[in-house]
Amino acid sequence: MSSKKTVGNELPVHLELYRPLGARWVNVPQTASVPTSRETTRTAGAAAPQPAKTTSPPTRVFFDHRTMFDELPGPHETIQEIQADLGDCRRCKLAPSRQHIVFGSGNPQAELMFVGEAPGADEDEQGLPFVGRAGQLLTKIIEAIDMKREDVYICNILKCRPPENRNPESDEIAACEPFLFRQIAAVKPRVICALGTFGAQTLLRTKEPISRLRGQFIDYRGAKLMATFHPAYLLRNPNEKRKVWEDVQKIRDYLRSLRSL
Ligand code: SF4
């Protein structure tokens, strides 16, 4: 049996074997096909689908994130409908101290979606994501890959500012993240760029540090997820900018490759 056939037909079985051993991801060679969740759950005896070649870059496959989307409303929600449903949200303890809900902004059909952590003081004041110093740096990053802010969609895990910009707490993330997942389902980006620890760990259901998650594509609901450092972290650690530049170059090149198909 050729190695390509083994990867195409038996990868789901191998993944299930690795899961109890604690494995959270595997590397998939560039020429391998990645089975969809539907393929991994097909009934015994059903004809195995033929693997199709992909032009995708090397990628990792996480196990847990698919179920996060299982109970969402239908796939035809619009961003406006999701925002209307969020309303004047009081679902967690951040509501009393916020000035504005920061829902998200940008192109609702963007190829590229950025997911950060939570609004800061400037964002809370204006009701828009990434408008402070970190936001200005994010704008430069976007422009460095030949895109404009209005081309992409930008939002956060939390829609309200934690007091004193403290870290998000698990009950707040649990209350707010369904709206993020609905935003992702509505925008259907080709690439999701998770900014910083909370963005990446929440989307991937992992505790791996951002330093290990960043820099490589991860399969994510038919999109590619690239984790990288948060712009606020770069303001404190400017010598890390080179790594972010490497990460966003991969995003730029992948999106270019899709456009040229
Ligand atoms: S952080 Fe999210 S869940 Fe909590 S009040 Fe704000 S919008 Fe609602």
GROMACS .gro file of N, CA, C and O in nm, residues 11 46 59 65 93 118 148 199 206 218 238:
model
   44
   11LEU      N    1  -0.604   0.796   0.786
   11LEU     CA    2  -0.567   0.903   0.878
   11LEU      C    3  -0.668   0.920   0.991
   11LEU      O    4  -0.630   0.935   1.108
   46ALA      N    5  -1.884   0.183   0.456
   46ALA     CA    6  -1.912   0.277   0.348
   46ALA      C    7  -1.788   0.295   0.264
   46ALA      O    8  -1.675   0.282   0.312
   59THR      N    9   0.031   2.190   0.752
   59THR     CA   10  -0.070   2.232   0.848
   59THR      C   11  -0.075   2.134   0.964
   59THR      O   12  -0.022   2.024   0.958
   65HIS      N   13  -1.179   2.139   1.828
   65HIS     CA   14  -1.254   2.261   1.801
   65HIS      C   15  -1.380   2.237   1.722
   65HIS      O   16  -1.471   2.318   1.726
   93LYS      N   17  -2.024   3.907   3.396
   93LYS     CA   18  -2.002   4.011   3.497
   93LYS      C   19  -1.927   4.133   3.444
   93LYS      O   20  -1.902   4.226   3.521
  118ALA      N   21  -0.957   4.108   2.400
  118ALA     CA   22  -1.066   4.184   2.461
  118ALA      C   23  -1.042   4.332   2.435
  118ALA      O   24  -0.928   4.373   2.410
  148LYS      N   25  -0.607   4.628   0.328
  148LYS     CA   26  -0.652   4.744   0.405
  148LYS      C   27  -0.738   4.694   0.520
  148LYS      O   28  -0.794   4.584   0.514
  199GLY      N   29  -0.661   3.458   2.233
  199GLY     CA   30  -0.723   3.435   2.104
  199GLY      C   31  -0.695   3.295   2.055
  199GLY      O   32  -0.785   3.221   2.015
  206THR      N   33  -0.691   2.477   2.371
  206THR     CA   34  -0.562   2.423   2.412
  206THR      C   35  -0.500   2.516   2.515
  206THR      O   36  -0.538   2.634   2.525
  218ILE      N   37  -0.298   2.590   1.103
  218ILE     CA   38  -0.374   2.487   1.171
  218ILE      C   39  -0.510   2.478   1.102
  218ILE      O   40  -0.575   2.580   1.081
  238PRO      N   41   0.944   4.479   2.105
  238PRO     CA   42   0.956   4.507   1.961
  238PRO      C   43   1.049   4.412   1.888
  238PRO      O   44   1.037   4.395   1.766
   0.00000   0.00000   0.00000
